[in-house]
Coordinates of C-alpha atoms in Angstrom, one line a residue:
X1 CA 77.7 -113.4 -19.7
X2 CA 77.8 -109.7 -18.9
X3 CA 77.1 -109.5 -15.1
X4 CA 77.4 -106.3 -13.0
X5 CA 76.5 -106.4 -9.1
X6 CA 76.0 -103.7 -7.1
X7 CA 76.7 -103.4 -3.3
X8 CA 77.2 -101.1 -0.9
X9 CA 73.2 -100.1 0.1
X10 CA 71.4 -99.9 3.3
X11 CA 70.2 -97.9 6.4
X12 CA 71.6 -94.4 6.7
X13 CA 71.3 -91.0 9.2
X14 CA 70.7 -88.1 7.1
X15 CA 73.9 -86.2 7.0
X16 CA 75.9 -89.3 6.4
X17 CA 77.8 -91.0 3.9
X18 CA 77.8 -94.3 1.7
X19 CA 80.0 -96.1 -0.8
X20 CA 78.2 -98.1 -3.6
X21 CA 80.6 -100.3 -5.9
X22 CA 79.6 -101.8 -9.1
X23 CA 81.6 -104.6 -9.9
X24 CA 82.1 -106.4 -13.2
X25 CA 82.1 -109.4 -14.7
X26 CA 82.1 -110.5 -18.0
X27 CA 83.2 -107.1 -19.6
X28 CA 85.5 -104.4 -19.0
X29 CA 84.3 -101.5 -17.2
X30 CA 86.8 -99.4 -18.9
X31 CA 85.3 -99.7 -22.2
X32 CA 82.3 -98.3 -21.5
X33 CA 80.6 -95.1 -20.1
X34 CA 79.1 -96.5 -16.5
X35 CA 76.1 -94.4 -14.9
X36 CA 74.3 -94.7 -11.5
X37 CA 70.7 -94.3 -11.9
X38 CA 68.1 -94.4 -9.0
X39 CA 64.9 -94.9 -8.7
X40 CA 62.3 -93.9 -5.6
X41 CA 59.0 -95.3 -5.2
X42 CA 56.2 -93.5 -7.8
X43 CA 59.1 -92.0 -9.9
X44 CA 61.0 -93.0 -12.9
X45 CA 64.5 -93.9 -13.1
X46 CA 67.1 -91.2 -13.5
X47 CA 70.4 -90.9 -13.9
X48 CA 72.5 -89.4 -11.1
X49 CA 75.9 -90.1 -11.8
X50 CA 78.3 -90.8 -15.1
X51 CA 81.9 -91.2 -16.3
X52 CA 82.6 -92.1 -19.4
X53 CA 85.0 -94.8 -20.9
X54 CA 87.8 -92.0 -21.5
X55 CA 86.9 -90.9 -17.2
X56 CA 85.2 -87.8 -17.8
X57 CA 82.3 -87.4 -14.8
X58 CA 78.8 -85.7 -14.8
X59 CA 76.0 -85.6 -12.4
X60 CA 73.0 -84.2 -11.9
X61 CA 72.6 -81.1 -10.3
X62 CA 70.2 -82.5 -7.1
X63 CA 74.2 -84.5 -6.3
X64 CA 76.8 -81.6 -7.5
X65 CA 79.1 -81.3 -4.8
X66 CA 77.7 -84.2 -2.6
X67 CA 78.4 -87.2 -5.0
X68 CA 81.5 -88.6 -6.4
X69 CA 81.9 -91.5 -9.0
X70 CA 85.1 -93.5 -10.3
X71 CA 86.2 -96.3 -11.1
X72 CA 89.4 -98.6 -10.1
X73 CA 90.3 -100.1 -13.2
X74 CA 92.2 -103.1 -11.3
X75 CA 89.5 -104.0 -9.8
X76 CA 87.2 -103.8 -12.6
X77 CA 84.8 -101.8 -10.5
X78 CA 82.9 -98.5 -10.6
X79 CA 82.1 -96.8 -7.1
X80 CA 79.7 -93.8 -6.1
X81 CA 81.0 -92.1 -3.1
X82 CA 77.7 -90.5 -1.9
X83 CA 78.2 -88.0 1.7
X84 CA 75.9 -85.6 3.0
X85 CA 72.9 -87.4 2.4
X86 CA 69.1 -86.7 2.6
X87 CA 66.0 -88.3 2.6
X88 CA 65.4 -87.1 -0.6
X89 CA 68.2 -89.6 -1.7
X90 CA 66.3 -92.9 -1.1
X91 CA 66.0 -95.0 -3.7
X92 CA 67.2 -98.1 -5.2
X93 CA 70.4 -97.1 -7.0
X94 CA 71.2 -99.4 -10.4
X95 CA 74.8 -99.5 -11.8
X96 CA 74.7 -99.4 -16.0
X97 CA 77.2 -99.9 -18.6
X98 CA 76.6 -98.2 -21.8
X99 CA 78.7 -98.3 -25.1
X100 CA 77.3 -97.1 -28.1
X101 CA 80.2 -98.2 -30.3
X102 CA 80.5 -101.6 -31.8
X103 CA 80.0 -103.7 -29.7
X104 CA 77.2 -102.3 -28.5
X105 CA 76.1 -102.9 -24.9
X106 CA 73.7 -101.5 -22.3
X107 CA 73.5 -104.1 -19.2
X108 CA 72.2 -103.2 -15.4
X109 CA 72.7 -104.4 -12.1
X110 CA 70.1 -105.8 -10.0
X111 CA 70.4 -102.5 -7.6
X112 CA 71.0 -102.0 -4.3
X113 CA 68.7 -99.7 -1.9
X114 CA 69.5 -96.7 -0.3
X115 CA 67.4 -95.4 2.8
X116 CA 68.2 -92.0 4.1
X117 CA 66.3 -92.0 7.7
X118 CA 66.8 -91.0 11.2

Protein backbone atom coordinates (compact mmCIF):
# COMPACT_ATOMS: atom_id res chain seq x y z
CA UNK A 1 0.00 0.00 0.00
CA UNK A 2 0.80 3.68 -0.56
CA UNK A 3 2.54 4.74 2.76
CA UNK A 4 4.29 8.07 3.37
CA UNK A 5 5.91 8.93 6.82
CA UNK A 6 6.93 12.04 7.98
CA UNK A 7 9.84 12.85 10.42
CA UNK A 8 11.78 15.33 11.36
CA UNK A 9 9.37 17.39 14.08
CA UNK A 10 9.83 18.63 17.49
CA UNK A 11 10.85 21.43 20.01
CA UNK A 12 12.46 24.48 18.37
CA UNK A 13 13.92 28.25 19.59
CA UNK A 14 12.48 30.78 17.44
CA UNK A 15 15.06 31.80 15.07
CA UNK A 16 16.14 28.30 14.33
CA UNK A 17 15.98 25.73 11.88
CA UNK A 18 14.33 22.16 11.06
CA UNK A 19 14.47 19.47 8.41
CA UNK A 20 11.22 17.52 7.81
CA UNK A 21 11.56 14.39 5.36
CA UNK A 22 8.72 12.56 3.80
CA UNK A 23 9.64 9.29 2.90
CA UNK A 24 7.95 6.88 0.54
CA UNK A 25 6.72 3.67 0.27
CA UNK A 26 4.69 2.01 -1.98
CA UNK A 27 4.92 4.70 -4.82
CA UNK A 28 7.27 6.87 -6.40
CA UNK A 29 7.68 10.29 -5.19
CA UNK A 30 8.80 11.39 -8.48
CA UNK A 31 5.54 10.85 -10.18
CA UNK A 32 3.71 13.02 -8.29
CA UNK A 33 3.43 16.70 -7.15
CA UNK A 34 4.31 16.45 -3.15
CA UNK A 35 3.00 19.38 -0.83
CA UNK A 36 3.59 20.12 2.87
CA UNK A 37 0.58 21.29 4.47
CA UNK A 38 0.23 22.35 8.15
CA UNK A 39 -2.16 22.66 10.37
CA UNK A 40 -2.32 24.86 13.97
CA UNK A 41 -4.79 24.34 16.55
CA UNK A 42 -8.45 26.19 15.52
CA UNK A 43 -7.31 26.56 11.83
CA UNK A 44 -7.64 24.62 8.73
CA UNK A 45 -5.06 22.92 6.83
CA UNK A 46 -2.99 24.84 4.37
CA UNK A 47 -0.62 24.29 2.13
CA UNK A 48 2.86 25.66 2.67
CA UNK A 49 5.12 24.14 0.40
CA UNK A 50 4.95 22.30 -3.26
CA UNK A 51 7.05 20.85 -6.09
CA UNK A 52 5.66 19.25 -8.61
CA UNK A 53 6.50 15.86 -10.36
CA UNK A 54 8.60 17.76 -13.26
CA UNK A 55 10.47 19.79 -9.72
CA UNK A 56 9.05 23.02 -10.07
CA UNK A 57 8.56 24.64 -6.29
CA UNK A 58 5.90 27.10 -4.84
CA UNK A 59 5.20 28.33 -1.39
CA UNK A 60 3.19 30.38 0.23
CA UNK A 61 4.06 33.75 0.87
CA UNK A 62 3.96 33.59 5.08
CA UNK A 63 7.46 30.89 4.02
CA UNK A 64 9.04 32.79 0.88
CA UNK A 65 12.56 33.06 1.54
CA UNK A 66 12.47 31.05 4.85
CA UNK A 67 11.39 27.62 3.47
CA UNK A 68 12.90 25.22 1.01
CA UNK A 69 11.43 21.88 -0.31
CA UNK A 70 13.07 18.98 -2.58
CA UNK A 71 13.20 15.97 -3.00
CA UNK A 72 16.19 13.17 -3.33
CA UNK A 73 14.86 10.93 -5.84
CA UNK A 74 17.35 8.04 -4.55
CA UNK A 75 16.05 8.01 -1.64
CA UNK A 76 12.49 8.23 -2.57
CA UNK A 77 12.05 11.08 -0.17
CA UNK A 78 10.71 14.73 -0.12
CA UNK A 79 12.35 17.19 2.53
CA UNK A 80 11.26 20.74 3.82
CA UNK A 81 14.21 22.63 4.98
CA UNK A 82 12.49 25.12 7.25
CA UNK A 83 15.17 28.12 9.00
CA UNK A 84 14.33 31.18 10.60
CA UNK A 85 11.42 30.01 12.38
CA UNK A 86 8.62 31.66 14.44
CA UNK A 87 6.04 30.80 16.62
CA UNK A 88 3.75 31.48 14.16
CA UNK A 89 5.01 28.27 12.43
CA UNK A 90 3.67 25.69 14.86
CA UNK A 91 1.69 23.28 13.67
CA UNK A 92 1.53 19.76 12.67
CA UNK A 93 3.07 19.63 9.18
CA UNK A 94 1.44 16.62 6.83
CA UNK A 95 3.49 15.41 3.74
CA UNK A 96 0.85 14.72 0.51
CA UNK A 97 1.24 13.20 -2.77
CA UNK A 98 -0.99 14.32 -5.42
CA UNK A 99 -1.37 13.16 -9.13
CA UNK A 100 -4.16 14.12 -11.04
CA UNK A 101 -3.22 11.98 -14.04
CA UNK A 102 -4.18 8.36 -14.41
CA UNK A 103 -3.45 6.83 -11.89
CA UNK A 104 -4.87 9.10 -9.74
CA UNK A 105 -3.66 9.46 -6.17
CA UNK A 106 -3.91 11.77 -3.23
CA UNK A 107 -2.33 9.98 0.07
CA UNK A 108 -1.01 11.86 3.46
CA UNK A 109 1.24 11.15 6.09
CA UNK A 110 0.27 10.83 9.58
CA UNK A 111 2.25 14.35 10.39
CA UNK A 112 4.73 15.27 12.47
CA UNK A 113 4.61 18.44 14.91
CA UNK A 114 6.39 21.43 14.79
CA UNK A 115 6.66 23.72 18.03
CA UNK A 116 8.34 27.02 17.64
CA UNK A 117 8.96 28.22 21.49
CA UNK A 118 11.60 29.65 23.66
Amino acid sequence: QVQLVESGGGLVQPGGSLRLSCAGSGVILSMNDMGWYRQAPGNTRELVALITSGGSPNYADSVKGRFTISRDNAKNTVYLQMNSLKPEDTAVYYCNARRVSWPRLDAWGQGTLVTVSS
